[in-house]
Amino acid sequence: MADPSVAGPPVTDVRMTTAPMVTVGIDLAGYTGTTGVCRVTWTERPAVELLDGRNDDDLLAAMRTADRTGLDSPVGWPVEFMSLLTAHRAGTELPERSWYAPHSDGREGLSRFTHRLTDDVAWKRTGAGRQRPLSVAADKLGVVAMRAVNLLERLAGAGPAVPRDGSGPVVEVYPAFALMQWGLASKGSYKKSTPAALAARAQILAGLADGLGLDLGERVRERCTRSDHDLDALIAAVVARAAACGMTHPPVSGEERAMAEVEGWMHLPRRDCPLPAVRVGAGSREAYRTVPSPSV
């Protein structure tokens, strides 16, 4: 596992010169009713739109307009879980249960049957404690992942498969962990319909708007405050921007890279790249011109 204290590669401050980057965020649900879709056009004052997500065709249409899409869903299953199913189906000896390396506080790592390597790495990097990632193998999240991998297959069409490690047009995100990395996590859950959760969403949205200089219309502001699905879609679009600009943690070690190709990889924002840096952006697209970074 990569050392959580080690920063990623250097990021260069850039300014937009021609076509702005476009990112899409999708808070994917197992069924269409609660899926949120957001598109951000990264101009000097990034413009935010909420799009229809009535069905997979709507989602694919949105994804095809983006330079990078942030997908709030696992895009793979734990290798050990797949080995368990294979052995069970064949009637052969089942693999032994195993866990990832212990947490720095002494707690054992996550189970390799229920969680992917990226889940364990992200859980430890964020210091999320009791807030462990949901299991794609042993939770209803598996239904969401089934939909996600179908979307990736349809997006690829007859071309090469969409990389699961986030190096292609789609990057896996986890909005709640992203908020921890940016220092915007609420004390209580922002996912409920209680007045406290409503206030938490309003506070998170204000933090994103201030840090990124977002152009939020009244409709967007109201919906992201009322619905955690729309808010998570916006967060996913911002993480997609960060990933496109080299401001997230990619798989680094040989094990991480190998597992990410199969299990997927959750891209967490780097803590040394705050939201104002994400707004400015850093990347290799020809539409950007490198300028000297300010001294810090």
PDB file of C-alpha atoms in Angstrom:
ATOM      1  CA  MET A   1       0.000   0.000   0.000  1.00  0.00           C
ATOM      2  CA  ALA A   2       1.232   3.451  -0.799  1.00  0.00           C
ATOM      3  CA  ASP A   3       2.268   5.612   2.158  1.00  0.00           C
ATOM      4  CA  PRO A   4      -0.694   7.990   2.777  1.00  0.00           C
ATOM      5  CA  SER A   5       1.699  10.729   3.841  1.00  0.00           C
ATOM      6  CA  VAL A   6       3.456  10.842   0.479  1.00  0.00           C
ATOM      7  CA  ALA A   7       2.155  13.504  -1.894  1.00  0.00           C
ATOM      8  CA  GLY A   8       1.574  12.778  -5.547  1.00  0.00           C
ATOM      9  CA  PRO A   9       3.565  14.109  -8.495  1.00  0.00           C
ATOM     10  CA  PRO A  10       4.143  17.868  -8.735  1.00  0.00           C
ATOM     11  CA  VAL A  11       1.239  19.850 -10.131  1.00  0.00           C
ATOM     12  CA  THR A  12       1.849  22.825 -12.394  1.00  0.00           C
ATOM     13  CA  ASP A  13      -0.439  25.838 -12.310  1.00  0.00           C
ATOM     14  CA  VAL A  14      -2.082  26.378 -15.706  1.00  0.00           C
ATOM     15  CA  ARG A  15      -4.467  28.822 -17.350  1.00  0.00           C
ATOM     16  CA  MET A  16      -7.120  27.954 -19.934  1.00  0.00           C
ATOM     17  CA  THR A  17      -6.418  29.309 -23.410  1.00  0.00           C
ATOM     18  CA  THR A  18      -8.940  27.693 -25.789  1.00  0.00           C
ATOM     19  CA  ALA A  19     -11.682  25.101 -25.327  1.00  0.00           C
ATOM     20  CA  PRO A  20     -12.537  24.617 -21.645  1.00  0.00           C
ATOM     21  CA  MET A  21     -12.447  21.187 -20.056  1.00  0.00           C
ATOM     22  CA  VAL A  22     -15.819  19.532 -19.490  1.00  0.00           C
ATOM     23  CA  THR A  23     -16.395  16.955 -16.767  1.00  0.00           C
ATOM     24  CA  VAL A  24     -19.476  14.944 -15.885  1.00  0.00           C
ATOM     25  CA  GLY A  25     -20.317  13.415 -12.541  1.00  0.00           C
ATOM     26  CA  ILE A  26     -22.751  10.531 -12.082  1.00  0.00           C
ATOM     27  CA  ASP A  27     -24.115   9.432  -8.725  1.00  0.00           C
ATOM     28  CA  LEU A  28     -25.156   6.014  -9.991  1.00  0.00           C
ATOM     29  CA  ALA A  29     -28.045   4.079  -8.484  1.00  0.00           C
ATOM     30  CA  GLY A  30     -29.084   0.511  -9.132  1.00  0.00           C
ATOM     31  CA  TYR A  31     -32.261   1.897 -10.632  1.00  0.00           C
ATOM     32  CA  THR A  32     -32.786   5.117 -12.566  1.00  0.00           C
ATOM     33  CA  GLY A  33     -34.985   7.007 -10.113  1.00  0.00           C
ATOM     34  CA  THR A  34     -32.274   8.299  -7.797  1.00  0.00           C
ATOM     35  CA  THR A  35     -29.355   8.677 -10.219  1.00  0.00           C
ATOM     36  CA  GLY A  36     -27.875  12.184 -10.280  1.00  0.00           C
ATOM     37  CA  VAL A  37     -26.020  13.642 -13.264  1.00  0.00           C
ATOM     38  CA  CYS A  38     -24.008  16.867 -13.274  1.00  0.00           C
ATOM     39  CA  ARG A  39     -21.854  18.565 -15.929  1.00  0.00           C
ATOM     40  CA  VAL A  40     -19.279  21.243 -15.204  1.00  0.00           C
ATOM     41  CA  THR A  41     -17.688  23.408 -17.884  1.00  0.00           C
ATOM     42  CA  TRP A  42     -14.389  24.669 -16.479  1.00  0.00           C
ATOM     43  CA  THR A  43     -14.249  28.291 -17.560  1.00  0.00           C
ATOM     44  CA  GLU A  44     -12.864  31.069 -15.351  1.00  0.00           C
ATOM     45  CA  ARG A  45     -16.119  30.749 -13.411  1.00  0.00           C
ATOM     46  CA  PRO A  46     -17.068  27.058 -13.798  1.00  0.00           C
ATOM     47  CA  ALA A  47     -20.637  26.581 -14.980  1.00  0.00           C
ATOM     48  CA  VAL A  48     -22.698  23.805 -13.374  1.00  0.00           C
ATOM     49  CA  GLU A  49     -25.629  21.998 -15.022  1.00  0.00           C
ATOM     50  CA  LEU A  50     -27.826  19.186 -13.732  1.00  0.00           C
ATOM     51  CA  LEU A  51     -28.789  16.769 -16.505  1.00  0.00           C
ATOM     52  CA  ASP A  52     -31.442  14.109 -17.008  1.00  0.00           C
ATOM     53  CA  GLY A  53     -30.550  10.627 -15.831  1.00  0.00           C
ATOM     54  CA  ARG A  54     -33.763   8.804 -16.701  1.00  0.00           C
ATOM     55  CA  ASN A  55     -32.008   5.791 -18.226  1.00  0.00           C
ATOM     56  CA  ASP A  56     -28.638   4.482 -19.384  1.00  0.00           C
ATOM     57  CA  ASP A  57     -28.986   6.231 -22.744  1.00  0.00           C
ATOM     58  CA  ASP A  58     -29.182   9.568 -20.910  1.00  0.00           C
ATOM     59  CA  LEU A  59     -26.069   8.697 -18.909  1.00  0.00           C
ATOM     60  CA  LEU A  60     -24.090   7.648 -21.981  1.00  0.00           C
ATOM     61  CA  ALA A  61     -25.118  10.802 -23.831  1.00  0.00           C
ATOM     62  CA  ALA A  62     -23.793  12.899 -20.943  1.00  0.00           C
ATOM     63  CA  MET A  63     -20.569  10.878 -20.675  1.00  0.00           C
ATOM     64  CA  ARG A  64     -19.865  11.379 -24.371  1.00  0.00           C
ATOM     65  CA  THR A  65     -19.894  15.159 -23.914  1.00  0.00           C
ATOM     66  CA  ALA A  66     -17.163  15.018 -21.252  1.00  0.00           C
ATOM     67  CA  ASP A  67     -13.388  14.997 -21.287  1.00  0.00           C
ATOM     68  CA  ARG A  68     -13.594  12.922 -18.102  1.00  0.00           C
ATOM     69  CA  THR A  69     -16.486  11.379 -16.184  1.00  0.00           C
ATOM     70  CA  GLY A  70     -16.493  10.728 -12.456  1.00  0.00           C
ATOM     71  CA  LEU A  71     -18.591   7.638 -11.698  1.00  0.00           C
ATOM     72  CA  ASP A  72     -19.751   7.086  -8.129  1.00  0.00           C
ATOM     73  CA  SER A  73     -19.745   3.299  -8.302  1.00  0.00           C
ATOM     74  CA  PRO A  74     -17.238   0.471  -8.123  1.00  0.00           C
ATOM     75  CA  VAL A  75     -16.212  -0.755 -11.562  1.00  0.00           C
ATOM     76  CA  GLY A  76     -14.988  -4.174 -10.430  1.00  0.00           C
ATOM     77  CA  TRP A  77     -15.127  -6.813  -7.716  1.00  0.00           C
ATOM     78  CA  PRO A  78     -12.496  -8.116  -5.272  1.00  0.00           C
ATOM     79  CA  VAL A  79     -10.227 -10.673  -6.910  1.00  0.00           C
ATOM     80  CA  GLU A  80     -10.472 -12.943  -3.865  1.00  0.00           C
ATOM     81  CA  PHE A  81     -14.264 -12.770  -3.982  1.00  0.00           C
ATOM     82  CA  MET A  82     -14.214 -13.827  -7.639  1.00  0.00           C
ATOM     83  CA  SER A  83     -11.853 -16.689  -6.731  1.00  0.00           C
ATOM     84  CA  LEU A  84     -14.300 -17.762  -4.020  1.00  0.00           C
ATOM     85  CA  LEU A  85     -17.202 -17.845  -6.473  1.00  0.00           C
ATOM     86  CA  THR A  86     -15.141 -19.728  -9.056  1.00  0.00           C
ATOM     87  CA  ALA A  87     -14.092 -22.377  -6.546  1.00  0.00           C
ATOM     88  CA  HIS A  88     -17.629 -22.689  -5.198  1.00  0.00           C
ATOM     89  CA  ARG A  89     -19.058 -23.181  -8.668  1.00  0.00           C
ATOM     90  CA  ALA A  90     -16.421 -25.781  -9.552  1.00  0.00           C
ATOM     91  CA  GLY A  91     -16.813 -27.606  -6.263  1.00  0.00           C
ATOM     92  CA  THR A  92     -13.118 -27.236  -5.487  1.00  0.00           C
ATOM     93  CA  GLU A  93     -11.424 -26.191  -2.257  1.00  0.00           C
ATOM     94  CA  LEU A  94     -12.367 -22.670  -1.241  1.00  0.00           C
ATOM     95  CA  PRO A  95      -9.616 -20.047  -0.784  1.00  0.00           C
ATOM     96  CA  GLU A  96      -8.740 -19.146   2.796  1.00  0.00           C
ATOM     97  CA  ARG A  97     -10.109 -15.910   4.189  1.00  0.00           C
ATOM     98  CA  SER A  98      -7.487 -13.178   4.371  1.00  0.00           C
ATOM     99  CA  TRP A  99      -7.213  -9.507   5.240  1.00  0.00           C
ATOM    100  CA  TYR A 100      -5.196  -6.540   4.044  1.00  0.00           C
ATOM    101  CA  ALA A 101      -2.349  -5.186   6.173  1.00  0.00           C
ATOM    102  CA  PRO A 102      -3.357  -3.840   9.606  1.00  0.00           C
ATOM    103  CA  HIS A 103      -4.320  -0.197   9.997  1.00  0.00           C
ATOM    104  CA  SER A 104      -1.750   2.087  11.610  1.00  0.00           C
ATOM    105  CA  ASP A 105      -3.910   2.165  14.766  1.00  0.00           C
ATOM    106  CA  GLY A 106      -3.682  -1.600  15.115  1.00  0.00           C
ATOM    107  CA  ARG A 107      -7.047  -2.585  13.648  1.00  0.00           C
ATOM    108  CA  GLU A 108      -6.931  -5.298  11.013  1.00  0.00           C
ATOM    109  CA  GLY A 109      -7.333  -4.319   7.404  1.00  0.00           C
ATOM    110  CA  LEU A 110     -10.462  -4.970   5.401  1.00  0.00           C
ATOM    111  CA  SER A 111     -11.357  -8.472   4.266  1.00  0.00           C
ATOM    112  CA  ARG A 112     -10.099  -9.447   0.822  1.00  0.00           C
ATOM    113  CA  PHE A 113     -13.358 -11.318   0.207  1.00  0.00           C
ATOM    114  CA  THR A 114     -15.592  -8.311   0.775  1.00  0.00           C
ATOM    115  CA  HIS A 115     -13.392  -5.365  -0.258  1.00  0.00           C
ATOM    116  CA  ARG A 116     -11.011  -4.462  -3.046  1.00  0.00           C
ATOM    117  CA  LEU A 117      -7.470  -3.249  -2.531  1.00  0.00           C
ATOM    118  CA  THR A 118      -8.544   0.292  -3.466  1.00  0.00           C
ATOM    119  CA  ASP A 119     -11.226   0.226  -0.743  1.00  0.00           C
ATOM    120  CA  ASP A 120      -8.617  -0.626   1.880  1.00  0.00           C
ATOM    121  CA  VAL A 121      -6.124   1.973   0.600  1.00  0.00           C
ATOM    122  CA  ALA A 122      -8.758   4.729   0.494  1.00  0.00           C
ATOM    123  CA  TRP A 123     -10.119   3.854   3.942  1.00  0.00           C
ATOM    124  CA  LYS A 124      -6.657   4.112   5.455  1.00  0.00           C
ATOM    125  CA  ARG A 125      -5.628   7.208   3.491  1.00  0.00           C
ATOM    126  CA  THR A 126      -8.660   9.221   4.547  1.00  0.00           C
ATOM    127  CA  GLY A 127      -8.543   8.104   8.167  1.00  0.00           C
ATOM    128  CA  ALA A 128     -12.265   7.371   7.858  1.00  0.00           C
ATOM    129  CA  GLY A 129     -12.256   5.122  10.919  1.00  0.00           C
ATOM    130  CA  ARG A 130     -15.658   3.509  11.400  1.00  0.00           C
ATOM    131  CA  GLN A 131     -16.839   4.798   8.030  1.00  0.00           C
ATOM    132  CA  ARG A 132     -15.644   1.892   5.934  1.00  0.00           C
ATOM    133  CA  PRO A 133     -16.375   1.756   2.204  1.00  0.00           C
ATOM    134  CA  LEU A 134     -19.442  -0.262   1.310  1.00  0.00           C
ATOM    135  CA  SER A 135     -18.716  -3.764   0.039  1.00  0.00           C
ATOM    136  CA  VAL A 136     -19.372  -4.343  -3.646  1.00  0.00           C
ATOM    137  CA  ALA A 137     -19.308  -8.099  -2.920  1.00  0.00           C
ATOM    138  CA  ALA A 138     -21.594  -8.296   0.122  1.00  0.00           C
ATOM    139  CA  ASP A 139     -23.900  -5.282  -0.084  1.00  0.00           C
ATOM    140  CA  LYS A 140     -26.584  -3.868  -2.365  1.00  0.00           C
ATOM    141  CA  LEU A 141     -23.783  -1.807  -3.959  1.00  0.00           C
ATOM    142  CA  GLY A 142     -23.202  -4.863  -6.163  1.00  0.00           C
ATOM    143  CA  VAL A 143     -26.337  -4.024  -8.147  1.00  0.00           C
ATOM    144  CA  VAL A 144     -24.948  -0.535  -8.833  1.00  0.00           C
ATOM    145  CA  ALA A 145     -21.639  -2.009  -9.994  1.00  0.00           C
ATOM    146  CA  MET A 146     -23.453  -4.311 -12.419  1.00  0.00           C
ATOM    147  CA  ARG A 147     -25.011  -1.264 -14.005  1.00  0.00           C
ATOM    148  CA  ALA A 148     -21.671   0.572 -14.013  1.00  0.00           C
ATOM    149  CA  VAL A 149     -19.754  -2.111 -15.884  1.00  0.00           C
ATOM    150  CA  ASN A 150     -22.523  -2.296 -18.481  1.00  0.00           C
ATOM    151  CA  LEU A 151     -22.215   1.456 -18.986  1.00  0.00           C
ATOM    152  CA  LEU A 152     -18.446   1.109 -19.495  1.00  0.00           C
ATOM    153  CA  GLU A 153     -18.951  -1.667 -22.028  1.00  0.00           C
ATOM    154  CA  ARG A 154     -21.478   0.379 -23.970  1.00  0.00           C
ATOM    155  CA  LEU A 155     -19.270   3.474 -23.813  1.00  0.00           C
ATOM    156  CA  ALA A 156     -16.362   1.528 -25.321  1.00  0.00           C
ATOM    157  CA  GLY A 157     -18.520   0.105 -28.115  1.00  0.00           C
ATOM    158  CA  ALA A 158     -16.361  -1.770 -30.585  1.00  0.00           C
ATOM    159  CA  GLY A 159     -13.206  -0.012 -29.387  1.00  0.00           C
ATOM    160  CA  PRO A 160     -10.784  -0.845 -26.576  1.00  0.00           C
ATOM    161  CA  ALA A 161     -12.259  -1.478 -23.145  1.00  0.00           C
ATOM    162  CA  VAL A 162     -12.486   1.522 -20.807  1.00  0.00           C
ATOM    163  CA  PRO A 163      -9.605   1.200 -18.290  1.00  0.00           C
ATOM    164  CA  ARG A 164     -10.790   0.451 -14.767  1.00  0.00           C
ATOM    165  CA  ASP A 165      -7.870   2.277 -13.162  1.00  0.00           C
ATOM    166  CA  GLY A 166      -9.151   5.740 -14.109  1.00  0.00           C
ATOM    167  CA  SER A 167      -6.544   6.384 -16.784  1.00  0.00           C
ATOM    168  CA  GLY A 168      -9.196   6.617 -19.493  1.00  0.00           C
ATOM    169  CA  PRO A 169     -12.401   8.615 -19.943  1.00  0.00           C
ATOM    170  CA  VAL A 170     -14.016   7.361 -16.718  1.00  0.00           C
ATOM    171  CA  VAL A 171     -12.693   7.574 -13.167  1.00  0.00           C
ATOM    172  CA  GLU A 172     -14.212   5.874 -10.125  1.00  0.00           C
ATOM    173  CA  VAL A 173     -14.984   8.286  -7.292  1.00  0.00           C
ATOM    174  CA  TYR A 174     -16.303   8.160  -3.720  1.00  0.00           C
ATOM    175  CA  PRO A 175     -17.871  11.547  -2.861  1.00  0.00           C
ATOM    176  CA  ALA A 176     -17.920  11.093   0.939  1.00  0.00           C
ATOM    177  CA  PHE A 177     -14.187  10.314   0.979  1.00  0.00           C
ATOM    178  CA  ALA A 178     -13.474  13.189  -1.429  1.00  0.00           C
ATOM    179  CA  LEU A 179     -15.099  15.585   1.024  1.00  0.00           C
ATOM    180  CA  MET A 180     -12.797  14.283   3.763  1.00  0.00           C
ATOM    181  CA  GLN A 181      -9.772  14.978   1.585  1.00  0.00           C
ATOM    182  CA  TRP A 182     -10.947  18.550   0.929  1.00  0.00           C
ATOM    183  CA  GLY A 183     -11.845  19.209   4.562  1.00  0.00           C
ATOM    184  CA  LEU A 184     -15.547  19.564   3.772  1.00  0.00           C
ATOM    185  CA  ALA A 185     -16.927  16.462   5.492  1.00  0.00           C
ATOM    186  CA  SER A 186     -19.875  17.142   7.777  1.00  0.00           C
ATOM    187  CA  LYS A 187     -19.975  15.877  11.356  1.00  0.00           C
ATOM    188  CA  GLY A 188     -23.202  14.007  10.731  1.00  0.00           C
ATOM    189  CA  SER A 189     -24.524  12.278   7.626  1.00  0.00           C
ATOM    190  CA  TYR A 190     -25.478  14.521   4.707  1.00  0.00           C
ATOM    191  CA  LYS A 191     -27.344  11.650   3.065  1.00  0.00           C
ATOM    192  CA  LYS A 192     -30.605  11.769   5.006  1.00  0.00           C
ATOM    193  CA  SER A 193     -33.779  13.846   4.646  1.00  0.00           C
ATOM    194  CA  THR A 194     -33.523  15.374   8.112  1.00  0.00           C
ATOM    195  CA  PRO A 195     -33.109  19.118   8.740  1.00  0.00           C
ATOM    196  CA  ALA A 196     -29.555  18.426   9.957  1.00  0.00           C
ATOM    197  CA  ALA A 197     -28.667  16.632   6.708  1.00  0.00           C
ATOM    198  CA  LEU A 198     -30.251  19.448   4.680  1.00  0.00           C
ATOM    199  CA  ALA A 199     -28.099  21.968   6.548  1.00  0.00           C
ATOM    200  CA  ALA A 200     -25.024  19.778   6.011  1.00  0.00           C
ATOM    201  CA  ARG A 201     -25.632  19.676   2.242  1.00  0.00           C
ATOM    202  CA  ALA A 202     -26.037  23.440   2.145  1.00  0.00           C
ATOM    203  CA  GLN A 203     -22.736  23.852   3.986  1.00  0.00           C
ATOM    204  CA  ILE A 204     -20.927  21.413   1.691  1.00  0.00           C
ATOM    205  CA  LEU A 205     -22.318  23.161  -1.390  1.00  0.00           C
ATOM    206  CA  ALA A 206     -21.200  26.539  -0.035  1.00  0.00           C
ATOM    207  CA  GLY A 207     -17.692  25.172   0.532  1.00  0.00           C
ATOM    208  CA  LEU A 208     -17.508  23.824  -3.016  1.00  0.00           C
ATOM    209  CA  ALA A 209     -18.869  27.049  -4.508  1.00  0.00           C
ATOM    210  CA  ASP A 210     -16.441  29.225  -2.564  1.00  0.00           C
ATOM    211  CA  GLY A 211     -13.395  27.040  -3.215  1.00  0.00           C
ATOM    212  CA  LEU A 212     -14.089  26.588  -6.918  1.00  0.00           C
ATOM    213  CA  GLY A 213     -15.812  29.870  -7.772  1.00  0.00           C
ATOM    214  CA  LEU A 214     -18.764  27.942  -9.190  1.00  0.00           C
ATOM    215  CA  ASP A 215     -21.524  29.556 -11.195  1.00  0.00           C
ATOM    216  CA  LEU A 216     -24.527  28.012  -9.439  1.00  0.00           C
ATOM    217  CA  GLY A 217     -27.950  28.926 -10.702  1.00  0.00           C
ATOM    218  CA  GLU A 218     -30.865  28.932  -8.289  1.00  0.00           C
ATOM    219  CA  ARG A 219     -32.181  25.622  -9.668  1.00  0.00           C
ATOM    220  CA  VAL A 220     -28.835  23.888  -9.190  1.00  0.00           C
ATOM    221  CA  ARG A 221     -28.391  25.335  -5.710  1.00  0.00           C
ATOM    222  CA  GLU A 222     -31.870  24.244  -4.653  1.00  0.00           C
ATOM    223  CA  ARG A 223     -31.576  20.720  -6.042  1.00  0.00           C
ATOM    224  CA  CYS A 224     -28.101  20.057  -4.628  1.00  0.00           C
ATOM    225  CA  THR A 225     -29.323  21.201  -1.231  1.00  0.00           C
ATOM    226  CA  ARG A 226     -32.491  19.123  -1.421  1.00  0.00           C
ATOM    227  CA  SER A 227     -30.942  15.962  -2.912  1.00  0.00           C
ATOM    228  CA  ASP A 228     -27.737  14.184  -1.874  1.00  0.00           C
ATOM    229  CA  HIS A 229     -27.797  12.445  -5.266  1.00  0.00           C
ATOM    230  CA  ASP A 230     -27.474  15.736  -7.160  1.00  0.00           C
ATOM    231  CA  LEU A 231     -24.833  16.958  -4.701  1.00  0.00           C
ATOM    232  CA  ASP A 232     -22.835  13.739  -5.068  1.00  0.00           C
ATOM    233  CA  ALA A 233     -23.029  14.090  -8.854  1.00  0.00           C
ATOM    234  CA  LEU A 234     -21.497  17.556  -8.554  1.00  0.00           C
ATOM    235  CA  ILE A 235     -18.749  16.237  -6.256  1.00  0.00           C
ATOM    236  CA  ALA A 236     -18.076  13.425  -8.746  1.00  0.00           C
ATOM    237  CA  ALA A 237     -17.665  15.955 -11.569  1.00  0.00           C
ATOM    238  CA  VAL A 238     -15.148  17.911  -9.467  1.00  0.00           C
ATOM    239  CA  VAL A 239     -13.157  14.756  -8.675  1.00  0.00           C
ATOM    240  CA  ALA A 240     -13.140  13.976 -12.406  1.00  0.00           C
ATOM    241  CA  ARG A 241     -11.567  17.400 -12.971  1.00  0.00           C
ATOM    242  CA  ALA A 242      -8.986  16.719 -10.265  1.00  0.00           C
ATOM    243  CA  ALA A 243      -8.149  13.329 -11.781  1.00  0.00           C
ATOM    244  CA  ALA A 244      -7.789  14.810 -15.270  1.00  0.00           C
ATOM    245  CA  CYS A 245      -5.381  17.383 -13.826  1.00  0.00           C
ATOM    246  CA  GLY A 246      -3.199  14.916 -11.904  1.00  0.00           C
ATOM    247  CA  MET A 247      -4.624  15.980  -8.545  1.00  0.00           C
ATOM    248  CA  THR A 248      -5.801  12.577  -7.305  1.00  0.00           C
ATOM    249  CA  HIS A 249      -3.961   9.524  -5.986  1.00  0.00           C
ATOM    250  CA  PRO A 250      -3.497   6.966  -8.795  1.00  0.00           C
ATOM    251  CA  PRO A 251      -2.354   3.373  -8.202  1.00  0.00           C
ATOM    252  CA  VAL A 252       1.389   3.539  -7.550  1.00  0.00           C
ATOM    253  CA  SER A 253       2.889   0.221  -6.439  1.00  0.00           C
ATOM    254  CA  GLY A 254       3.072  -2.802  -8.674  1.00  0.00           C
ATOM    255  CA  GLU A 255       0.348  -4.499  -6.664  1.00  0.00           C
ATOM    256  CA  GLU A 256      -1.902  -1.437  -6.830  1.00  0.00           C
ATOM    257  CA  ARG A 257      -1.506  -1.106 -10.593  1.00  0.00           C
ATOM    258  CA  ALA A 258      -2.143  -4.810 -11.194  1.00  0.00           C
ATOM    259  CA  MET A 259      -5.210  -4.930  -8.977  1.00  0.00           C
ATOM    260  CA  ALA A 260      -6.589  -1.640 -10.332  1.00  0.00           C
ATOM    261  CA  GLU A 261      -6.688  -3.125 -13.840  1.00  0.00           C
ATOM    262  CA  VAL A 262      -9.067  -5.823 -12.573  1.00  0.00           C
ATOM    263  CA  GLU A 263     -10.840  -4.457  -9.490  1.00  0.00           C
ATOM    264  CA  GLY A 264     -10.950  -0.769 -10.376  1.00  0.00           C
ATOM    265  CA  TRP A 265      -9.379   2.154  -8.522  1.00  0.00           C
ATOM    266  CA  MET A 266     -11.051   4.824  -6.404  1.00  0.00           C
ATOM    267  CA  HIS A 267      -9.439   8.203  -7.120  1.00  0.00           C
ATOM    268  CA  LEU A 268      -9.113  10.328  -3.993  1.00  0.00           C
ATOM    269  CA  PRO A 269      -8.268  14.046  -4.251  1.00  0.00           C
ATOM    270  CA  ARG A 270      -4.800  14.959  -3.023  1.00  0.00           C
ATOM    271  CA  ARG A 271      -4.782  17.040   0.143  1.00  0.00           C
ATOM    272  CA  ASP A 272      -1.948  19.172  -1.222  1.00  0.00           C
ATOM    273  CA  CYS A 273      -4.257  20.255  -4.081  1.00  0.00           C
ATOM    274  CA  PRO A 274      -7.063  22.316  -2.514  1.00  0.00           C
ATOM    275  CA  LEU A 275     -10.179  23.326  -4.410  1.00  0.00           C
ATOM    276  CA  PRO A 276      -8.788  26.624  -5.787  1.00  0.00           C
ATOM    277  CA  ALA A 277      -5.994  24.587  -7.410  1.00  0.00           C
ATOM    278  CA  VAL A 278      -8.550  22.204  -8.906  1.00  0.00           C
ATOM    279  CA  ARG A 279     -10.393  25.183 -10.392  1.00  0.00           C
ATOM    280  CA  VAL A 280      -7.228  26.491 -12.039  1.00  0.00           C
ATOM    281  CA  GLY A 281      -6.356  22.994 -13.212  1.00  0.00           C
ATOM    282  CA  ALA A 282      -3.245  21.187 -14.319  1.00  0.00           C
ATOM    283  CA  GLY A 283      -3.089  18.748 -17.163  1.00  0.00           C
ATOM    284  CA  SER A 284      -1.615  17.822 -20.487  1.00  0.00           C
ATOM    285  CA  ARG A 285      -4.454  18.795 -22.841  1.00  0.00           C
ATOM    286  CA  GLU A 286      -3.352  21.008 -25.720  1.00  0.00           C
ATOM    287  CA  ALA A 287      -6.049  23.471 -24.693  1.00  0.00           C
ATOM    288  CA  TYR A 288      -3.957  24.489 -21.706  1.00  0.00           C
ATOM    289  CA  ARG A 289      -0.856  26.636 -21.502  1.00  0.00           C
ATOM    290  CA  THR A 290       1.590  26.182 -18.629  1.00  0.00           C
ATOM    291  CA  VAL A 291       2.450  29.262 -16.611  1.00  0.00           C
ATOM    292  CA  PRO A 292       4.814  29.549 -13.651  1.00  0.00           C
ATOM    293  CA  SER A 293       3.373  28.282 -10.359  1.00  0.00           C
ATOM    294  CA  PRO A 294       3.238  30.789  -7.518  1.00  0.00           C
ATOM    295  CA  SER A 295       5.688  30.204  -4.693  1.00  0.00           C
ATOM    296  CA  VAL A 296       4.177  28.760  -1.534  1.00  0.00           C
TER     297      VAL A 296
END
